[in-house]
CSV table of C-alpha atoms in Angstrom, one decimal:
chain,number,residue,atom,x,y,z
L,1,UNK,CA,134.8,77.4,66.1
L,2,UNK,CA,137.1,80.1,64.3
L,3,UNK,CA,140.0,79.0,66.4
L,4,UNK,CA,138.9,75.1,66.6
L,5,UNK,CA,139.4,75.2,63.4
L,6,UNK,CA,142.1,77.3,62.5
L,7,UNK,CA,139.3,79.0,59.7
L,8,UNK,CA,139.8,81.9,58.3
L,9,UNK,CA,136.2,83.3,59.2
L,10,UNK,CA,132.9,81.9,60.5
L,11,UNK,CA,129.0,83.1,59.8
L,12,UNK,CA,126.0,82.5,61.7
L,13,UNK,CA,122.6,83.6,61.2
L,14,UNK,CA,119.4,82.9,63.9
L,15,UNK,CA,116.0,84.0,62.8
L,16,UNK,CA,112.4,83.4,63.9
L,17,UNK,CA,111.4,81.0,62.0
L,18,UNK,CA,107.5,82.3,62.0
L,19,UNK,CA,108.1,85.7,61.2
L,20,UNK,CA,111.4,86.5,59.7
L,21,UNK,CA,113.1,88.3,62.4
L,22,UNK,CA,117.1,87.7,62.7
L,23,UNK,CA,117.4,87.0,66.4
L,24,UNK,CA,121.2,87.9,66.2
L,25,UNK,CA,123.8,87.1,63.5
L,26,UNK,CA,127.5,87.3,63.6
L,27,UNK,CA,130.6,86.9,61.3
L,28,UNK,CA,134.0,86.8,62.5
L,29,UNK,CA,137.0,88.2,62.3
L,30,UNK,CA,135.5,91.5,63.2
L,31,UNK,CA,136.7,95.1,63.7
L,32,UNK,CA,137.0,97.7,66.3
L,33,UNK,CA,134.3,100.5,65.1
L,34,UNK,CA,135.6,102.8,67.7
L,35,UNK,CA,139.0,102.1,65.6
L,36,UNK,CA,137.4,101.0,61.9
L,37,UNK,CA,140.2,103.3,60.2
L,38,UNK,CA,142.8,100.6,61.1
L,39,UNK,CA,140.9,98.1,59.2
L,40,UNK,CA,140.4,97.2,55.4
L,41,UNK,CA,137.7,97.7,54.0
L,42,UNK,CA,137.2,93.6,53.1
L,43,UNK,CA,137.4,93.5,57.1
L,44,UNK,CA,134.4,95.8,57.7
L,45,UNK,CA,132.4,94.7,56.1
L,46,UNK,CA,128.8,92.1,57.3
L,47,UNK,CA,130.0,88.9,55.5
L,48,UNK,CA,126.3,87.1,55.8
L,49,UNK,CA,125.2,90.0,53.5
L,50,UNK,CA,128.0,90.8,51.3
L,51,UNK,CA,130.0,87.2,51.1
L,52,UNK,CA,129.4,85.2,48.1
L,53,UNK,CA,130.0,81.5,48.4
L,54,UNK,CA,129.2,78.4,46.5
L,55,UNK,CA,126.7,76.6,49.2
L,56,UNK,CA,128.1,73.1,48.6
L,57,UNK,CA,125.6,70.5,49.9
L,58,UNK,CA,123.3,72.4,52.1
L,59,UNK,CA,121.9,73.7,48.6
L,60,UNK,CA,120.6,70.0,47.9
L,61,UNK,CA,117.6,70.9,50.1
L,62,UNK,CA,116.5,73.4,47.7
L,63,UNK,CA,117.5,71.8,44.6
L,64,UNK,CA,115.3,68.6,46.1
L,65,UNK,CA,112.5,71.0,47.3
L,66,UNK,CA,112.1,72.3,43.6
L,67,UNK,CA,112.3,68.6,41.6
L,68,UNK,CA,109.9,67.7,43.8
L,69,UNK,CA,107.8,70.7,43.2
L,70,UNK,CA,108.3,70.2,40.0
L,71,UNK,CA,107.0,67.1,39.7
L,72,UNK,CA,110.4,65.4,38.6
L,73,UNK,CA,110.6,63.1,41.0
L,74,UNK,CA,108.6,61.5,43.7
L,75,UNK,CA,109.7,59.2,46.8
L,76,UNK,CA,108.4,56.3,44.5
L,77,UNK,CA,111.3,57.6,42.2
L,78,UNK,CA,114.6,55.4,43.1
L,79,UNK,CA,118.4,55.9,41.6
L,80,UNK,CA,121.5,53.8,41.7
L,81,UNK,CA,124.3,55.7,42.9
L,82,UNK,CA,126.3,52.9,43.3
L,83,UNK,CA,129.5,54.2,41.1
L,84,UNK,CA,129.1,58.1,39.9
L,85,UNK,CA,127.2,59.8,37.4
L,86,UNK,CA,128.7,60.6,34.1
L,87,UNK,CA,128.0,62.5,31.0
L,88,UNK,CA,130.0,61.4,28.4
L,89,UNK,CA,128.7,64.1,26.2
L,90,UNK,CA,129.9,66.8,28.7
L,91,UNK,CA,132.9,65.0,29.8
L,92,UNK,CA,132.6,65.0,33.0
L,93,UNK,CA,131.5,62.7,36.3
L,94,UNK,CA,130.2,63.4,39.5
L,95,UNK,CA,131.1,61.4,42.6
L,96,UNK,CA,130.5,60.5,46.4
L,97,UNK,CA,132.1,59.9,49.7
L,98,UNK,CA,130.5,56.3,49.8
L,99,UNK,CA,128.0,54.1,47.9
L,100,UNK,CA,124.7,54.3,48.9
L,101,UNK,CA,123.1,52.0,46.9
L,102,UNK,CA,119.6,52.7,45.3
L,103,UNK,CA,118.1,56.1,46.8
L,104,UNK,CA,115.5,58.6,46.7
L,105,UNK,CA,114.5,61.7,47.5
L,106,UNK,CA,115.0,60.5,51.3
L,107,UNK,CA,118.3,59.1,50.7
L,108,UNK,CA,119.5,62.1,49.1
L,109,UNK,CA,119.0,64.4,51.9
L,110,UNK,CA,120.0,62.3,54.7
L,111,UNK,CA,123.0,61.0,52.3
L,112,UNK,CA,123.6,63.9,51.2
L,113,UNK,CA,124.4,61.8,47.7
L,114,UNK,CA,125.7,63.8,44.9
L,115,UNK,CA,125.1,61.2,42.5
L,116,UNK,CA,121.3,61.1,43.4
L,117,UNK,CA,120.9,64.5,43.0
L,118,UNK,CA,122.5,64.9,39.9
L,119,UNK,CA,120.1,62.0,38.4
L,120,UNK,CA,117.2,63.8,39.7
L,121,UNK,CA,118.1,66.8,38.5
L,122,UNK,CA,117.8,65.5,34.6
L,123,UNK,CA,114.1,65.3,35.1
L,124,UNK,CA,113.2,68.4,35.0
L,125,UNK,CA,113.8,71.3,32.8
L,126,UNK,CA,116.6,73.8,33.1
L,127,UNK,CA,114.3,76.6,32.9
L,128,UNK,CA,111.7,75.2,35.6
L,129,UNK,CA,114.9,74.7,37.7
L,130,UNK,CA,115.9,78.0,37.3
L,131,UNK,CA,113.0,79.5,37.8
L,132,UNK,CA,112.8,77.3,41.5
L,133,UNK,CA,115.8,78.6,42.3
L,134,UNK,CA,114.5,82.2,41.8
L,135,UNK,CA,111.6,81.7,43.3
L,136,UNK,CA,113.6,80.9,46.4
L,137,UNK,CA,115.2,84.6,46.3
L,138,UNK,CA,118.0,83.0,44.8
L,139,UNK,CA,119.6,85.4,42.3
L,140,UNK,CA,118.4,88.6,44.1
L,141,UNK,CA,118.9,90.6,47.4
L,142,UNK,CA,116.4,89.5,49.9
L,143,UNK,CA,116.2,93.5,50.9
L,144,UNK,CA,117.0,93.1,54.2
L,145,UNK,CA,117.5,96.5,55.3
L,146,UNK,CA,122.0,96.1,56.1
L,147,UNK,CA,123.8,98.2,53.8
L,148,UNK,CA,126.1,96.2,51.3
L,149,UNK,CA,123.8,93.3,50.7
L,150,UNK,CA,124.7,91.4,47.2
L,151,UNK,CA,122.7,89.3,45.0
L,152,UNK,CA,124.7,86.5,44.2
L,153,UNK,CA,125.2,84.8,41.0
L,154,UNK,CA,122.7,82.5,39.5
L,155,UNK,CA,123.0,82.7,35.4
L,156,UNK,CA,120.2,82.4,33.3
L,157,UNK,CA,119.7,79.0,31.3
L,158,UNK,CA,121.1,80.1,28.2
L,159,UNK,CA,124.3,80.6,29.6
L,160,UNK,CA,124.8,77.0,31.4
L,161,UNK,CA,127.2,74.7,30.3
L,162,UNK,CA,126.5,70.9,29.7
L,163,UNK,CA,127.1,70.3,33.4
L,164,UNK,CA,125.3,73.2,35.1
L,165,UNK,CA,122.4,72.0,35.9
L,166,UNK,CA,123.7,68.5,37.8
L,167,UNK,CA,126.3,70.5,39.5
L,168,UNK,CA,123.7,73.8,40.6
L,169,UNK,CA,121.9,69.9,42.0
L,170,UNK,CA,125.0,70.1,44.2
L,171,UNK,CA,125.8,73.3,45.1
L,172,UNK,CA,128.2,74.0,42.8
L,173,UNK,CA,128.3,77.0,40.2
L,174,UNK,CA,125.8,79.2,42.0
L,175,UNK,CA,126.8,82.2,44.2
L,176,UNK,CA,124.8,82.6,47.8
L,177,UNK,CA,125.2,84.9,50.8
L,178,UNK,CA,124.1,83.4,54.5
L,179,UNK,CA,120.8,85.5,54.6
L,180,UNK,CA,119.6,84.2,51.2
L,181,UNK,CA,119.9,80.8,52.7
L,182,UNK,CA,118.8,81.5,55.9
L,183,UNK,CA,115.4,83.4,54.8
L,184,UNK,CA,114.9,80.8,51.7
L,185,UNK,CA,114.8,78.3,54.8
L,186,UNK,CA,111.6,79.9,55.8
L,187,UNK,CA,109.7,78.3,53.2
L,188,UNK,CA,110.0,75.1,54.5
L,189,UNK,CA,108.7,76.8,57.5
L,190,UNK,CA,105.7,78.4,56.9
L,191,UNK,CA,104.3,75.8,54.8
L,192,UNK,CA,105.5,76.8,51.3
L,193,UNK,CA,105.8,80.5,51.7
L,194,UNK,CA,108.7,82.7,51.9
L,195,UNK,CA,108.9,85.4,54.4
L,196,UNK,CA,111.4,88.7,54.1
L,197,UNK,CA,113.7,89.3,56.4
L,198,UNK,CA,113.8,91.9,59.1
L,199,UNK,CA,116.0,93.1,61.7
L,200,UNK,CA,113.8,95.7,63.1
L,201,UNK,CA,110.7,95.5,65.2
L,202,UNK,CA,109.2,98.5,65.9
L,203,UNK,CA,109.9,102.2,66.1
L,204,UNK,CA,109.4,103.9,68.9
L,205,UNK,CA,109.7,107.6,70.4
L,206,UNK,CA,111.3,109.0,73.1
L,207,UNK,CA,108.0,108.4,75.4
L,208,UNK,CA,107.4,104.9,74.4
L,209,UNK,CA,105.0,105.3,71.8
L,210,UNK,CA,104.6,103.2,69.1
L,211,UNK,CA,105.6,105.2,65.9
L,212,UNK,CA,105.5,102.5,63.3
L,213,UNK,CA,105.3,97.8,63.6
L,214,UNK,CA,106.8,95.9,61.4
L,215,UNK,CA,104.9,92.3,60.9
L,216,UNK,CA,105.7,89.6,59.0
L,217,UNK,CA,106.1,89.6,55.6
L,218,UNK,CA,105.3,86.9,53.1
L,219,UNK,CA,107.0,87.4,49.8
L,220,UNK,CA,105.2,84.5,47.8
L,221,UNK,CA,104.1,81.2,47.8
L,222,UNK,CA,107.2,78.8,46.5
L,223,UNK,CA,106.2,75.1,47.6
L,224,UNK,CA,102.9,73.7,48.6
L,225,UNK,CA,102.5,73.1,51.8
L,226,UNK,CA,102.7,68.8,51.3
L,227,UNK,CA,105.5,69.5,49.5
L,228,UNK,CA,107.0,72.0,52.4
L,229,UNK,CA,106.0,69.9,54.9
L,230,UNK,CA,107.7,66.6,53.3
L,231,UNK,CA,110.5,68.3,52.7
L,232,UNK,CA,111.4,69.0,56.8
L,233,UNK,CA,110.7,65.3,56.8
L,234,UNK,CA,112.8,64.4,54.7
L,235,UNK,CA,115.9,66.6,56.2
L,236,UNK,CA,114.8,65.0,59.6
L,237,UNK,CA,116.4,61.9,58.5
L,238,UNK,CA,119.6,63.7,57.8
L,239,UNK,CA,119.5,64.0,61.7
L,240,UNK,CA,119.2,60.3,62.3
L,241,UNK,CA,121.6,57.2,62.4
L,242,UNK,CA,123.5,57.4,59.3
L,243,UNK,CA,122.2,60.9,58.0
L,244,UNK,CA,124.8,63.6,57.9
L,245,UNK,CA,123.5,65.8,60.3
L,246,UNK,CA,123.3,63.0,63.1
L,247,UNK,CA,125.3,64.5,65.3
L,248,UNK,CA,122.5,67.1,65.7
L,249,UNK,CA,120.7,65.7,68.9
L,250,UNK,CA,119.1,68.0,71.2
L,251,UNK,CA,117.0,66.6,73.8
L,252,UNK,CA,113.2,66.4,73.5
L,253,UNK,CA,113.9,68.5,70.0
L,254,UNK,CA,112.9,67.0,66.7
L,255,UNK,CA,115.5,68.8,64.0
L,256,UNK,CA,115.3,68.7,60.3
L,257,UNK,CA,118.7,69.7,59.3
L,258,UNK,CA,121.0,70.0,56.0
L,259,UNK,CA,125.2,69.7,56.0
L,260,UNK,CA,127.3,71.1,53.6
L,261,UNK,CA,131.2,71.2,52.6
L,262,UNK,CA,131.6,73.2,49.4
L,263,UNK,CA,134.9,73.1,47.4
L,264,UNK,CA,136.4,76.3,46.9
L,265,UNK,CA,137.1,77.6,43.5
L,266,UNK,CA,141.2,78.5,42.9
L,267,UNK,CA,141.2,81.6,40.0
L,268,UNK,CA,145.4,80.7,40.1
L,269,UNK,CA,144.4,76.7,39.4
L,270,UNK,CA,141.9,77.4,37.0
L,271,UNK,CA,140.0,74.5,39.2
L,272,UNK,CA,139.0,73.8,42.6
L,273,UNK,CA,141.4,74.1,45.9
L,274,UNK,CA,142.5,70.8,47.2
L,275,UNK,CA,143.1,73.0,50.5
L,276,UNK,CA,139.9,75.0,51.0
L,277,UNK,CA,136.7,74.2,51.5
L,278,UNK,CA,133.3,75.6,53.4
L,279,UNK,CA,131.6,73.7,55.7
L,280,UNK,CA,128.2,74.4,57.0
L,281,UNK,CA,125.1,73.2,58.9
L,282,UNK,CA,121.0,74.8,58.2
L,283,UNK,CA,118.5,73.7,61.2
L,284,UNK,CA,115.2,74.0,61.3
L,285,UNK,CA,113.5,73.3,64.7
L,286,UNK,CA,111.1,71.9,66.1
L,287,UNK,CA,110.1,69.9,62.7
L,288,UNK,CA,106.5,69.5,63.8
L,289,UNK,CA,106.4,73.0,64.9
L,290,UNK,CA,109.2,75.4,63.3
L,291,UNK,CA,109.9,78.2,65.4
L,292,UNK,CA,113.5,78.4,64.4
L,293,UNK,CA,116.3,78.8,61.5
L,294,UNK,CA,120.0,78.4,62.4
L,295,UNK,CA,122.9,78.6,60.3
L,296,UNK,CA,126.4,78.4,60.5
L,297,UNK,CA,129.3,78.6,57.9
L,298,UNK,CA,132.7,78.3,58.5
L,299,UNK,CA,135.3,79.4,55.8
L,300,UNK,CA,138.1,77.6,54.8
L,301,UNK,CA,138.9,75.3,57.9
L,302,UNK,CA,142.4,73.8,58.3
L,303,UNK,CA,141.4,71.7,61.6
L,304,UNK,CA,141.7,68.0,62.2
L,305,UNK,CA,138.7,67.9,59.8
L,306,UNK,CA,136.6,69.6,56.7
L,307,UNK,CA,132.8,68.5,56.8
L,308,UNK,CA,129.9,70.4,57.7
L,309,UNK,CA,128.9,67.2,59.8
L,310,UNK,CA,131.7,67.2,61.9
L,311,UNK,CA,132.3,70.8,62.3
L,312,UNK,CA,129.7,73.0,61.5
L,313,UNK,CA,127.2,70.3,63.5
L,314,UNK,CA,128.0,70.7,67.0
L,315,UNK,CA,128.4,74.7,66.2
L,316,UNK,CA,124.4,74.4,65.6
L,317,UNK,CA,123.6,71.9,67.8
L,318,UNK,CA,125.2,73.9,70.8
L,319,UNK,CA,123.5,77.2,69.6
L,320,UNK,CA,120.1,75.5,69.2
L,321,UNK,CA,120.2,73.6,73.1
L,322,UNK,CA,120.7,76.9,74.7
L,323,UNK,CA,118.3,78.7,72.3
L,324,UNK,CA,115.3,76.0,73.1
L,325,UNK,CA,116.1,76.5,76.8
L,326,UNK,CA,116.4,80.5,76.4
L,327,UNK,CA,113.3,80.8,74.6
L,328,UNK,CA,111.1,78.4,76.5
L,329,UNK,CA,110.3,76.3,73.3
L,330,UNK,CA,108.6,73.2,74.8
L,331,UNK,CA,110.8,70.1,74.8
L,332,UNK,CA,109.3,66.6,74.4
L,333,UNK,CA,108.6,65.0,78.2
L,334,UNK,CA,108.9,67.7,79.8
C-alpha cells in the first residue's frame, strides 16, 4: 500500500474485538533498532500512538453514534442534501462528492454525506456533542501501555468557532491517533461499552507459571446497546451497492465498515492542501457477531487515486479474508 501509493506512510491497527487485545499493529516507514541512531527521532517513533490526524469521514460513525444517542435524530429523521449546507452567519458552506437526495441516518453512513451530517449535527447541543465525543476516549490517551501515546486535540465548547461543531460532524477540526479510533470502535462492539486497550496477555515466569492475567477491561458504558447495535447496521450498508465501503466483500462475512479521506491542513496556506489527503477504512466483523476491529490509514497518497474507498478498502478487505480464515471465524455456508 505504501508503495501502491507512493504515500508517505501507512497505519494499521487489528484488535480483538471482544476483549481489546491488538492482535498486531504496524506503521510504516520503520527503522532499524539494531541501527536506531541513524534515524530521527520523528522516524522512531509508533505513529498509531503518537500521530495526530484529522479522521476525515470515518469520524462520521461516531459523530452519528452520539446524535443518535442523543436523541437528535432518529431514522424517521430525513435531510435534503441535494446542494450543500450553508451558514450564512458563519460564512461558510459544506459540500459533497454527489447529490444524494433526501437522507438519514442510513444514508449518511453508507453516503458518507457531509451535508447530512452537518444538518444533523444542529440538533443537538455542542456540549452534549462534546461530551459524546469524550465519552468515546476522544480527547484523552486510551492508556494503552506504548510509550509516547498522545491525547489528541478535541477543545472544549467554549472555544468552537461558528462552524465547529458541523465540521467535528465531518471529521474536521478534531485531532485523533489510530488507537483512539480503533479502541472507540469497540463500543459498537460490545454493545455500547468501551473496552481499554491491551497489548499484553499474561505474565509468566521462567517455569511457565502464571504470574499475573490481564482480562478485559470495560471502561464505561457510551451507547445503548439498540443504539450500538443499529449503528453496525447502519455502517453495514456502507458495504453494500452504492455505500462507500462496497468494495469490502469477503465471502460468507457480513462487515459493517466506515471510509474516510481527510483533507490535510497546510500551516504555509493558512488552509487546506489541495495535494494531501488521508485516506482510511474501520471494519468491524462479523456484524452479527463482532469478533474483529481493523483499521488502516494511509498518509498523504500521491497514487492514481485519494479515497479511503478505493485505497484504504482493499488494504482491509485483504487483511480481514486472511484473518477470518487464520482465526477459524465461521463463514456463512460453510
Amino acid at each position: 500500500a505504501l508503495d501502491t501509493n507512493d504515500a508517505d506512510g501507512v497505519m494499521m491497527v487489528a484488535m480483538d474485538a471482544q476483549n481489546g487485545e491488538i492482535l498486531s499493529m504496524v506503521s510504516l516507514p520503520n527503522f532499524d533498532p539494531n541501527s536506531f541512531g541513524d534515524y530521527s527521532e520523528e522516524e522512531r517513533k509508533n505513529s498509531i500512538v503518537s500521530t495526530i490526524y484529522e479522521p476525515g469521514s470515518v469520524f462520521k460513525m461516531f459523530s452519528v453514534a452520539a446524535f443518535l444517542e442523543l436523541g437528535g435524530i432518529t431514522l424517521a429523521d430525513y435531510f435534503n442534501t441535494s446542494g450543500s449546507y450553508r451558514d450564512e452567519n458563519a460564512g461558510f458552506q459544506i459540500t459533497d462528492l454527489g447529490d444524494y437526495g433526501r437522507i438519514n441516518a442510513e444514508g449518511i453512513i453508507k453516503y458518507s454525506s457531509n451535508v447530512g451530517a452537518a444538518f444533523a449535527s444542529e440538533t443537538v447541543s455542542p456540549d452534549s456533542f462534546n461530551q459524546s465525543l469524550r465519552e468515546f476516549g476522544f480527547g484523552e490517551r486510551t492508556g494503552i501501555t506504548l510509550n509516547g501515546e498522545e491525547r489528541g486535540l478535541l477543545r472544549r465548547p467554549a472555544g468552537w468557532s461558528g462552524r465547529t461543531q458541523q465540521t467535528i460532524a465531518i471529521g474536521q477540526e478534531i485531532g485523533v491517533t489510530a488507537i483512539q479510533v480503533a479502541t472507540a470502535a469497540t463500543v459498537f462492539a460490545n454493545n455500547g461499552v468501551l473496552l481499554r486497550p491491551r497489548i499484553v496477555r499474561k505474565i509468566v515466569s521462567p517455569e511457565g507459571r502464571t504470574i499475573e492475567l490481564f482480562s478485559r477491561e470495560p471502561a464505561r458504558e457510551v451507547l445503548s446497546p439498540s443504539t450500538a447495535q443499529l449503528m453496525l447496521q447502519l455502517m453495514e450498508s456502507a458495504t453494500q451497492g452504492g455505500g462507500t465501503a462496497r468494495r469490502l466483500q469477503v465471502p460468507g462475512i457480513r462487515i459493517s465498515a466506515k471510509t474516510g479521506t481527510a483533507e490535510v491542513y497546510d500551516p504555509e496556506l493558512g488552509a487546506y492542501s489541495p495535494e494531501r489527503f488521508v485516506a482510511s477504512c474501520l471494519a468491524i466483523f462479523p456484524t452479527d457477531n463482532p469478533r474483529l476491529i481493523v483499521y488502516a490509514v494511509i498518509i498523504h497518497p500521491r497514487g492514481e487515486s485519494i479515497f479511503g474507498g478505493q485505497i484504504a478498502v482493499p488494504l482491509v478487505r485483504e487483511s480481514a479474508d486472511f484473518l477470518v480464515s487464520y482465526l477459524d471465524i465461521p463463514r456463512e455456508g460453510e
